Every structure is written in C-alpha cells, then in structure tokens.
C-alpha cells in the first residue's frame, strides 16, 4: 500500500527519493503549484528572484556528496558572493571559505531533481486527515484523496500541528513536539534601486532591529540583474508586523535602506512575501526526525533538525531510513 507524504519541500523530496529508490510506493502532495517549498525563486521579467532560502551550505559528508552530484549535473552552482556583516561600527567584510550553493536555474531545482521518479500531486492542499487505527485517510477541499499505509508530514511544525491536533488531541509525544513554536516568521522584500548601495553582495545585519539580511540578486548566476536587492526582516519585526499589508512593509524596507546606507535611496519595491513559518527558533530542540510506527506516522523537516536546507534534507533521509529499517 502507498505511503503518503505531505510536503514537497527538500525534506519531503529527500524522504520520497530514498523510499522510492528502495521500492516503496510513495505519493507526495503539495499545495503549491511547484515543488520546493521555502526553496523558492520567483520568475520575473528581470530573471529569477530568490525570496526564501538564499543559498545553502554542506557540512555533512552525505550532503556534500549530494551537492557534488548536483553540481556535476548543473542542478546547483556556487555563489561566490562577497559577504559582510553590519554592526554598530558599520559594514565589515566577512571573508570565509564556506562554499555556498544555489539551485540552477532556480532554488527549486534540487527538489525537482529529487522528485524525478516520484509520483507528485501539486496544487493539492491536504486540509483534513483521519486515522482508522491502521491507515491514514486524506482529504482535500472536501474531497476524499485516498487511504494510505503510512503518513509522513514534511511540512512546517505549526502546519503539522493544525492537521494532527484534531486527530490525536491527547498524544503526549505530539503535544511536546508542538509546545514551543519551532519556526519564526520573516517578511521578504525585493527593491530595485537606482544607485549602488554597498560594495558587497550579501550582508548580515547583526544588530539591526528591522533587517537581518540583504542580497544583491545580480551577484548570483541566473538571478535578477544589478540593482535588485532582496531584504529579509528580522523574526521580531516580522512577528510584530505579521498582519501588516505588503505596501506598509515595502515602505519600511525603503526607509530601512536609507537609514542603513545613509544615502538618498531611490527605486521601487518589485515583490514582497510574508513567510509565516520561515526560519528556526534557536530555542527549539534538535531531534532529527520523528517516527511513530504505532501510529504509522512520521515527521521530517528543517524544524526538527536545527533549520536550514541541509538539515531539512538530512531529516527527510533520516526518516526514510528509519521507516526502511
Ligand atoms: C526567508 C527565508 C530565508 C531562508 N534562508 C536560508 C538560507 O539562506 N540557507 C538555508 O540553508 N536555509 C534557509 N532558509 C530555510 C530553508 O528554506 C528551509 O530550511 C528548507 O527549505 C525547509 O525545507 P522543508 O522541506 O523542511 O520545508 P518546506 O520547504 O517549508 O516544505 C514544506 C512544503 O509543504 C507544503 N505544505 C504545507 N502544508 C501543506 C498541506 N496541508 N498540504 C499540502 N502541502 C502542504 C508547502 O507548500 C511546502 O512546499 C530560509 C527560509 C526562509 C523562509
């Protein structure tokens, strides 16, 4: 019988790829029009624009091997951006020898590659699930989708909780997993500016109350041309302004650029995106992945494994290996 995976981000895709390689029947559901989740680039008239993950790194030997394979087949390339940190003393170059990867032509590419041999149903939001003691029954938009031998949730913690809590309200393991929010929000804004801002390609703002990151998209192969700066707001600011409208956030972004560069910045905001569940809450404990065989249930994702693309991939693989063991 088929295993259902909800979530075609890198965690769900990595899990699906291992299970499929080992002869398991798998179907992956995602509400998005494309696979990739938070590894997301928007196609614009100026080139791709990375609104979510900006790049990824590889520390684990297995993920290094995976990146090497993607590199050889042109699925990823290196981003040799000149990085800086901005502190109270101003911008300081922060040269390091970390290899940074980006998907080619867009951030989604590695996820799409992992799902190459997998049955994927896109544009399908699973909004209701049931457990009959042995099997999971999935529903989308009032329609019954199917009955599955196992359910894997490879979606952000808060979205997993919304699906599972009505079904297993008194499960202690799940209550503990869902107690503390694992993922914090992030507003992303892209501004096309008319003048050079900084002599860097990626900037970490270490002490700013509003911005946490800025990246010159034109410094990345295949992305929007010069002048496009993608900004991320801090988790605190994003939480406080979570329900604000995009135009208000765009104004904050423009003002923040003027303040941080001390220049008369002119230009226009081209895109913004509110990520409700973006990056890891540093206080949330690392657990790898969750496998509850008695409930025919598994969970994987960055939120269980310390955040970031690499850890999401590792979490998905770890869950698949635990299911196959
Ligand atoms: C703004 C931002 C910046 C980031 N920067 C970096 C970075 O520079 N480097 C780095 O390594 N990481 C970065 N990250 C984190 C990185 O993107 C994530 O760690 C990783 O992509 C998470 O993958 P995942 O598979 O766990 O989850 P996701 O990518 O969130 O995948 C979950 C999928 O589940 C789908 N889904 C959810 N609920 C349902 C449902 N009910 N039914 C159907 N489908 C559903 C979603 O559509 C989504 O596609 C960033 C993230 C954000 C948002």
CSV table of C-alpha atoms and ligand atoms in Angstrom, one decimal:
chain,number,residue,atom,x,y,z
A,1,UNK,CA,0.0,0.0,0.0
A,2,UNK,CA,1.1,3.5,-0.7
A,3,UNK,CA,2.9,5.9,1.7
A,4,UNK,CA,1.6,9.5,1.6
A,5,UNK,CA,4.0,12.4,2.1
A,6,UNK,CA,2.5,15.8,2.6
A,7,UNK,CA,5.1,18.5,1.6
A,8,UNK,CA,7.3,18.7,-1.5
A,9,UNK,CA,10.0,20.8,0.1
A,10,UNK,CA,13.5,19.4,0.3
A,11,UNK,CA,12.7,17.3,3.4
A,12,UNK,CA,9.7,15.6,1.8
A,13,UNK,CA,11.5,15.2,-1.5
A,14,UNK,CA,14.6,13.7,0.1
A,15,UNK,CA,12.4,11.2,2.1
A,16,UNK,CA,10.4,10.3,-1.0
A,17,UNK,CA,13.6,9.8,-3.1
A,18,UNK,CA,15.1,7.3,-0.6
A,19,UNK,CA,11.8,5.4,-0.2
A,20,UNK,CA,11.2,5.2,-3.9
A,21,UNK,CA,14.8,4.0,-4.6
A,22,UNK,CA,14.1,1.2,-2.1
A,23,UNK,CA,11.0,0.1,-4.0
A,24,UNK,CA,8.3,1.7,-1.8
A,25,UNK,CA,5.2,3.1,-3.4
A,26,UNK,CA,5.0,6.8,-2.5
A,27,UNK,CA,2.9,9.8,-3.4
A,28,UNK,CA,3.8,13.3,-2.5
A,29,UNK,CA,1.2,16.1,-2.1
A,30,UNK,CA,1.9,19.8,-2.1
A,31,UNK,CA,-0.4,22.7,-2.0
A,32,UNK,CA,2.0,24.8,-4.2
A,33,UNK,CA,2.0,25.0,-7.9
A,34,UNK,CA,5.6,23.9,-7.9
A,35,UNK,CA,7.7,21.7,-5.6
A,36,UNK,CA,10.3,23.4,-3.5
A,37,UNK,CA,8.6,25.0,-0.5
A,38,UNK,CA,10.8,27.6,1.1
A,39,UNK,CA,13.5,26.9,-1.5
A,40,UNK,CA,11.6,29.3,-3.8
A,41,UNK,CA,12.6,31.6,-6.6
A,42,UNK,CA,10.1,33.7,-8.4
A,43,UNK,CA,10.4,34.1,-12.2
A,44,UNK,CA,10.4,37.8,-13.1
A,45,UNK,CA,11.0,39.7,-16.3
A,46,UNK,CA,14.5,40.5,-14.9
A,47,UNK,CA,15.4,36.9,-14.1
A,48,UNK,CA,14.8,34.7,-11.1
A,49,UNK,CA,14.4,36.2,-7.6
A,50,UNK,CA,15.2,34.1,-4.5
A,51,UNK,CA,12.5,35.0,-2.0
A,52,UNK,CA,13.1,32.2,0.5
A,53,UNK,CA,16.4,30.4,1.1
A,54,UNK,CA,19.2,32.5,-0.3
A,55,UNK,CA,21.9,29.8,-0.6
A,56,UNK,CA,22.8,26.6,1.2
A,57,UNK,CA,25.9,25.1,2.6
A,58,UNK,CA,27.1,21.5,3.1
A,59,UNK,CA,28.8,20.2,6.2
A,60,UNK,CA,27.6,16.6,6.5
A,61,UNK,CA,29.6,14.2,4.3
A,62,UNK,CA,26.4,12.7,2.8
A,63,UNK,CA,25.0,16.1,1.9
A,64,UNK,CA,28.4,17.1,0.5
A,65,UNK,CA,28.3,14.1,-1.8
A,66,UNK,CA,24.7,15.0,-2.8
A,67,UNK,CA,25.8,18.6,-3.6
A,68,UNK,CA,28.7,17.4,-5.6
A,69,UNK,CA,26.3,15.2,-7.8
A,70,UNK,CA,24.0,18.2,-8.3
A,71,UNK,CA,27.0,20.3,-9.2
A,72,UNK,CA,28.2,17.8,-11.8
A,73,UNK,CA,24.7,17.7,-13.4
A,74,UNK,CA,24.2,21.5,-13.3
A,75,UNK,CA,21.4,21.4,-10.8
A,76,UNK,CA,23.3,23.7,-8.5
A,77,UNK,CA,26.2,26.1,-8.8
A,78,UNK,CA,28.4,28.0,-6.4
A,79,UNK,CA,27.6,31.6,-5.3
A,80,UNK,CA,30.8,33.4,-4.6
A,81,UNK,CA,29.2,36.5,-3.1
A,82,UNK,CA,31.3,39.0,-1.2
A,83,UNK,CA,29.7,38.9,2.2
A,84,UNK,CA,29.8,41.5,5.0
A,85,UNK,CA,28.4,42.0,8.5
A,86,UNK,CA,27.0,45.2,9.6
A,87,UNK,CA,27.4,46.1,13.3
A,88,UNK,CA,27.3,49.4,15.2
A,89,UNK,CA,30.7,50.1,13.6
A,90,UNK,CA,29.3,49.8,10.1
A,91,UNK,CA,29.9,47.2,7.3
A,92,UNK,CA,32.9,44.9,7.7
A,93,UNK,CA,33.9,42.4,5.0
A,94,UNK,CA,33.5,38.8,6.4
A,95,UNK,CA,35.6,36.7,4.1
A,96,UNK,CA,35.3,32.9,4.8
A,97,UNK,CA,36.0,29.8,2.8
A,98,UNK,CA,32.5,28.4,3.1
A,99,UNK,CA,31.2,27.0,-0.2
A,100,UNK,CA,27.7,28.4,-0.9
A,101,UNK,CA,25.3,26.7,-3.3
A,102,UNK,CA,22.3,28.0,-5.2
A,103,UNK,CA,19.8,25.9,-7.3
A,104,UNK,CA,20.0,26.4,-11.1
A,105,UNK,CA,18.2,27.9,-12.8
A,106,UNK,CA,16.2,28.5,-9.6
A,107,UNK,CA,16.3,27.5,-6.0
A,108,UNK,CA,13.7,24.7,-6.5
A,109,UNK,CA,16.0,22.8,-8.9
A,110,UNK,CA,17.4,20.3,-6.4
A,111,UNK,CA,13.9,19.5,-5.1
A,112,UNK,CA,12.6,18.9,-8.6
A,113,UNK,CA,15.5,16.6,-9.3
A,114,UNK,CA,14.9,14.5,-6.1
A,115,UNK,CA,11.3,14.1,-7.1
A,116,UNK,CA,12.2,13.0,-10.7
A,117,UNK,CA,11.0,9.4,-10.2
A,118,UNK,CA,8.3,10.1,-7.6
A,119,UNK,CA,4.5,10.4,-8.1
A,120,UNK,CA,3.8,14.1,-7.1
A,121,UNK,CA,0.4,15.8,-6.8
A,122,UNK,CA,0.8,19.6,-6.9
A,123,UNK,CA,-1.8,22.2,-6.1
A,124,UNK,CA,-3.3,19.7,-3.6
A,125,UNK,CA,-3.7,21.1,-0.1
A,126,UNK,CA,-4.4,18.3,2.5
A,127,UNK,CA,-6.8,20.0,4.9
A,128,UNK,CA,-8.3,17.1,6.8
A,129,UNK,CA,-6.8,13.8,7.9
A,130,UNK,CA,-8.2,10.7,9.7
A,131,UNK,CA,-6.6,7.7,11.3
A,132,UNK,CA,-8.6,4.4,11.5
A,133,UNK,CA,-6.1,2.7,13.8
A,134,UNK,CA,-4.1,1.3,10.8
A,135,UNK,CA,-4.4,3.6,7.8
A,136,UNK,CA,-4.5,7.3,7.2
A,137,UNK,CA,-7.3,8.9,5.1
A,138,UNK,CA,-6.5,12.1,3.4
A,139,UNK,CA,-9.0,14.8,2.3
A,140,UNK,CA,-8.5,18.0,0.2
A,141,UNK,CA,-11.1,20.7,-0.3
A,142,UNK,CA,-14.0,18.4,0.8
A,143,UNK,CA,-12.9,15.6,-1.5
A,144,UNK,CA,-11.5,12.2,-0.3
A,145,UNK,CA,-8.0,11.7,-1.7
A,146,UNK,CA,-7.2,8.2,-0.6
A,147,UNK,CA,-6.2,5.7,2.1
A,148,UNK,CA,-2.5,5.2,2.9
A,149,UNK,CA,-0.4,2.7,4.9
A,150,UNK,CA,1.7,5.4,6.4
A,151,UNK,CA,1.6,9.2,6.6
A,152,UNK,CA,4.6,11.4,6.5
A,153,UNK,CA,4.3,15.1,7.3
A,154,UNK,CA,7.2,17.1,5.8
A,155,UNK,CA,5.6,20.5,6.5
A,156,UNK,CA,6.4,23.3,9.0
A,157,UNK,CA,5.6,22.4,12.6
A,158,UNK,CA,2.7,24.7,13.0
A,159,UNK,CA,1.0,23.3,9.9
A,160,UNK,CA,1.6,19.8,11.1
A,161,UNK,CA,0.1,20.6,14.4
A,162,UNK,CA,-3.0,22.1,12.7
A,163,UNK,CA,-3.6,18.7,10.9
A,164,UNK,CA,-2.7,16.4,13.7
A,165,UNK,CA,-4.1,18.0,16.8
A,166,UNK,CA,-7.8,17.4,15.9
A,167,UNK,CA,-7.0,13.7,15.2
A,168,UNK,CA,-4.7,12.9,18.1
A,169,UNK,CA,-5.5,15.6,20.7
A,170,UNK,CA,-4.1,13.8,23.7
A,171,UNK,CA,-0.9,12.3,22.3
A,172,UNK,CA,1.9,13.2,24.7
A,173,UNK,CA,4.7,13.0,22.1
A,174,UNK,CA,2.9,15.3,19.7
A,175,UNK,CA,1.9,17.7,22.5
A,176,UNK,CA,5.6,18.0,23.5
A,177,UNK,CA,6.7,18.5,19.8
A,178,UNK,CA,4.1,21.3,19.3
A,179,UNK,CA,4.6,23.1,22.6
A,180,UNK,CA,7.2,25.6,21.5
A,181,UNK,CA,6.9,27.3,18.1
A,182,UNK,CA,9.8,25.9,16.0
A,183,UNK,CA,9.6,28.3,13.1
A,184,UNK,CA,9.6,32.1,13.2
A,185,UNK,CA,8.2,34.4,10.5
A,186,UNK,CA,10.1,36.5,8.0
A,187,UNK,CA,8.9,39.3,5.7
A,188,UNK,CA,10.9,39.3,2.4
A,189,UNK,CA,11.0,42.4,0.2
A,190,UNK,CA,12.8,43.0,-3.2
A,191,UNK,CA,13.8,46.5,-4.1
A,192,UNK,CA,15.1,47.6,-7.5
A,193,UNK,CA,17.3,50.6,-6.6
A,194,UNK,CA,18.7,53.2,-8.9
A,195,UNK,CA,22.1,53.6,-7.2
A,196,UNK,CA,24.8,51.3,-5.8
A,197,UNK,CA,24.2,50.5,-2.1
A,198,UNK,CA,27.1,48.6,-0.6
A,199,UNK,CA,30.3,47.2,-2.2
A,200,UNK,CA,29.1,43.7,-1.1
A,201,UNK,CA,26.8,41.0,-2.4
A,202,UNK,CA,25.3,39.6,0.8
A,203,UNK,CA,25.0,41.5,4.1
A,204,UNK,CA,24.2,40.1,7.6
A,205,UNK,CA,22.7,42.8,9.8
A,206,UNK,CA,23.8,41.7,13.3
A,207,UNK,CA,22.2,44.3,15.5
A,208,UNK,CA,19.5,46.0,13.5
A,209,UNK,CA,16.0,46.0,14.9
A,210,UNK,CA,14.5,45.6,11.4
A,211,UNK,CA,16.7,44.0,8.8
A,212,UNK,CA,18.6,40.7,9.1
A,213,UNK,CA,19.8,40.2,5.6
A,214,UNK,CA,20.3,41.9,2.2
A,215,UNK,CA,21.5,40.2,-1.0
A,216,UNK,CA,22.3,41.7,-4.4
A,217,UNK,CA,20.4,39.3,-6.6
A,218,UNK,CA,22.6,40.2,-9.6
A,219,UNK,CA,25.6,38.7,-7.9
A,220,UNK,CA,24.0,35.2,-8.2
A,221,UNK,CA,24.2,33.4,-11.5
A,222,UNK,CA,20.9,33.5,-13.4
A,223,UNK,CA,19.2,35.8,-11.0
A,224,UNK,CA,17.7,39.3,-11.4
A,225,UNK,CA,20.1,41.9,-12.8
A,226,UNK,CA,22.1,44.5,-10.9
A,227,UNK,CA,20.1,46.9,-8.8
A,228,UNK,CA,17.8,44.2,-7.3
A,229,UNK,CA,18.3,43.9,-3.5
A,230,UNK,CA,16.4,41.2,-1.6
A,231,UNK,CA,15.8,42.1,2.0
A,232,UNK,CA,14.8,39.9,4.9
A,233,UNK,CA,13.3,41.5,8.1
A,234,UNK,CA,14.2,40.1,11.5
A,235,UNK,CA,11.9,37.5,13.1
A,236,UNK,CA,10.9,40.0,15.8
A,237,UNK,CA,10.0,42.7,13.3
A,238,UNK,CA,8.2,40.2,11.1
A,239,UNK,CA,6.2,38.9,14.1
A,240,UNK,CA,5.2,42.4,15.2
A,241,UNK,CA,4.1,43.2,11.6
A,242,UNK,CA,2.8,39.8,10.6
A,243,UNK,CA,-0.7,41.1,9.6
A,244,UNK,CA,0.5,44.3,8.0
A,245,UNK,CA,-0.1,44.8,4.3
A,246,UNK,CA,2.7,44.4,1.8
A,247,UNK,CA,2.7,48.1,0.9
A,248,UNK,CA,3.4,49.1,4.5
A,249,UNK,CA,6.3,46.6,4.7
A,250,UNK,CA,7.6,48.0,1.4
A,251,UNK,CA,7.7,51.5,3.0
A,252,UNK,CA,9.6,50.1,6.0
A,253,UNK,CA,12.1,48.4,3.7
A,254,UNK,CA,12.8,51.6,1.7
A,255,UNK,CA,13.2,53.6,5.0
A,256,UNK,CA,15.5,50.9,6.4
A,257,UNK,CA,17.7,51.1,3.3
A,258,UNK,CA,18.0,54.8,3.6
A,259,UNK,CA,18.8,54.6,7.3
A,260,UNK,CA,21.4,51.8,6.9
A,261,UNK,CA,23.2,53.2,3.9
A,262,UNK,CA,22.9,56.8,5.0
A,263,UNK,CA,22.1,57.6,1.3
A,264,UNK,CA,19.3,59.1,-0.7
A,265,UNK,CA,18.0,55.8,-2.0
A,266,UNK,CA,15.5,55.8,-4.9
A,267,UNK,CA,13.9,52.9,-6.6
A,268,UNK,CA,10.9,50.7,-6.3
A,269,UNK,CA,9.7,47.7,-4.5
A,270,UNK,CA,9.0,44.9,-7.0
A,271,UNK,CA,8.0,42.0,-4.8
A,272,UNK,CA,7.3,41.1,-1.2
A,273,UNK,CA,6.4,37.9,0.5
A,274,UNK,CA,5.3,37.0,4.0
A,275,UNK,CA,6.8,33.8,5.3
A,276,UNK,CA,4.7,32.8,8.3
A,277,UNK,CA,7.0,29.9,9.1
A,278,UNK,CA,10.4,30.8,7.9
A,279,UNK,CA,13.5,30.1,10.0
A,280,UNK,CA,14.4,28.1,13.1
A,281,UNK,CA,13.6,29.3,16.6
A,282,UNK,CA,17.1,28.8,18.1
A,283,UNK,CA,15.4,27.6,21.4
A,284,UNK,CA,13.7,24.7,19.7
A,285,UNK,CA,15.5,21.4,20.4
A,286,UNK,CA,17.1,19.4,17.6
A,287,UNK,CA,15.5,15.9,17.2
A,288,UNK,CA,16.4,14.8,13.6
A,289,UNK,CA,13.1,13.3,12.5
A,290,UNK,CA,10.1,11.7,14.2
A,291,UNK,CA,8.9,8.2,13.5
A,292,UNK,CA,6.0,6.7,15.4
A,293,UNK,CA,5.4,3.2,13.9
A,294,UNK,CA,2.5,2.5,16.2
A,295,UNK,CA,0.6,5.4,14.6
A,296,UNK,CA,2.0,4.7,11.1
A,297,UNK,CA,3.2,8.3,11.2
A,298,UNK,CA,6.4,10.2,10.5
A,299,UNK,CA,7.5,13.8,10.5
A,300,UNK,CA,10.5,15.4,8.9
A,301,UNK,CA,11.6,18.9,8.1
A,302,UNK,CA,14.1,21.6,9.0
A,303,UNK,CA,12.3,22.5,12.2
A,304,UNK,CA,13.1,19.1,13.7
A,305,UNK,CA,16.8,19.3,12.8
A,306,UNK,CA,18.1,22.8,13.5
A,307,UNK,CA,16.8,24.7,10.5
A,308,UNK,CA,18.4,25.2,7.0
A,309,UNK,CA,18.3,23.4,3.8
A,310,UNK,CA,21.0,20.8,4.6
A,311,UNK,CA,19.3,19.8,7.9
A,312,UNK,CA,15.9,19.5,6.2
A,313,UNK,CA,17.5,17.1,3.6
A,314,UNK,CA,19.1,15.1,6.4
A,315,UNK,CA,15.9,15.0,8.3
A,316,UNK,CA,14.0,13.6,5.3
A,317,UNK,CA,16.6,10.9,4.7
A,318,UNK,CA,16.8,10.0,8.4
A,319,UNK,CA,13.0,9.4,8.5
A,320,UNK,CA,13.1,7.3,5.3
A,321,UNK,CA,16.0,5.2,6.7
A,322,UNK,CA,14.1,4.7,10.0
A,323,UNK,CA,10.9,3.6,8.1
A,324,UNK,CA,13.0,1.1,6.0
A,325,UNK,CA,14.9,-0.3,9.0
B,1,LIG,C1,13.1,33.8,4.2
B,1,LIG,C2,13.9,32.5,4.3
B,1,LIG,C3,15.3,32.5,4.2
B,1,LIG,C4,16.0,31.4,4.3
B,1,LIG,N1,17.3,31.4,4.1
B,1,LIG,C5,18.0,30.2,4.1
B,1,LIG,C6,19.4,30.1,3.7
B,1,LIG,O1,19.9,31.1,3.3
B,1,LIG,N2,20.0,28.9,3.8
B,1,LIG,C7,19.4,27.8,4.3
B,1,LIG,O2,20.0,26.7,4.3
B,1,LIG,N3,18.1,27.8,4.6
B,1,LIG,C8,17.4,29.0,4.5
B,1,LIG,N4,16.1,29.0,4.8
B,1,LIG,C9,15.4,27.8,5.4
B,1,LIG,C10,15.2,26.8,4.3
B,1,LIG,O3,14.5,27.3,3.2
B,1,LIG,C11,14.4,25.6,4.9
B,1,LIG,O4,15.2,25.1,6.0
B,1,LIG,C12,14.1,24.5,4.0
B,1,LIG,O5,13.7,24.9,2.7
B,1,LIG,C13,12.9,23.7,4.6
B,1,LIG,O6,12.5,22.6,3.9
B,1,LIG,P1,11.3,21.7,4.3
B,1,LIG,O7,11.1,20.6,3.3
B,1,LIG,O8,11.6,21.3,5.8
B,1,LIG,O9,10.0,22.6,4.4
B,1,LIG,P2,9.3,23.5,3.3
B,1,LIG,O10,10.3,24.0,2.3
B,1,LIG,O11,8.5,24.5,4.0
B,1,LIG,O12,8.3,22.5,2.6
B,1,LIG,C14,7.0,22.2,3.1
B,1,LIG,C15,6.1,22.0,1.9
B,1,LIG,O13,4.8,21.6,2.4
B,1,LIG,C16,3.8,22.2,1.7
B,1,LIG,N5,2.6,22.1,2.6
B,1,LIG,C17,2.4,22.7,3.8
B,1,LIG,N6,1.2,22.3,4.3
B,1,LIG,C18,0.6,21.6,3.4
B,1,LIG,C19,-0.7,20.9,3.3
B,1,LIG,N7,-1.5,20.9,4.3
B,1,LIG,N8,-1.0,20.2,2.1
B,1,LIG,C20,-0.1,20.2,1.1
B,1,LIG,N9,1.1,20.8,1.1
B,1,LIG,C21,1.5,21.5,2.2
B,1,LIG,C22,4.3,23.6,1.4
B,1,LIG,O14,3.6,24.1,0.3
B,1,LIG,C23,5.8,23.3,1.2
B,1,LIG,O15,6.1,23.2,-0.2
B,1,LIG,C24,15.3,30.2,4.6
B,1,LIG,C25,13.9,30.2,4.7
B,1,LIG,C26,13.2,31.3,4.5
B,1,LIG,C27,11.7,31.3,4.6
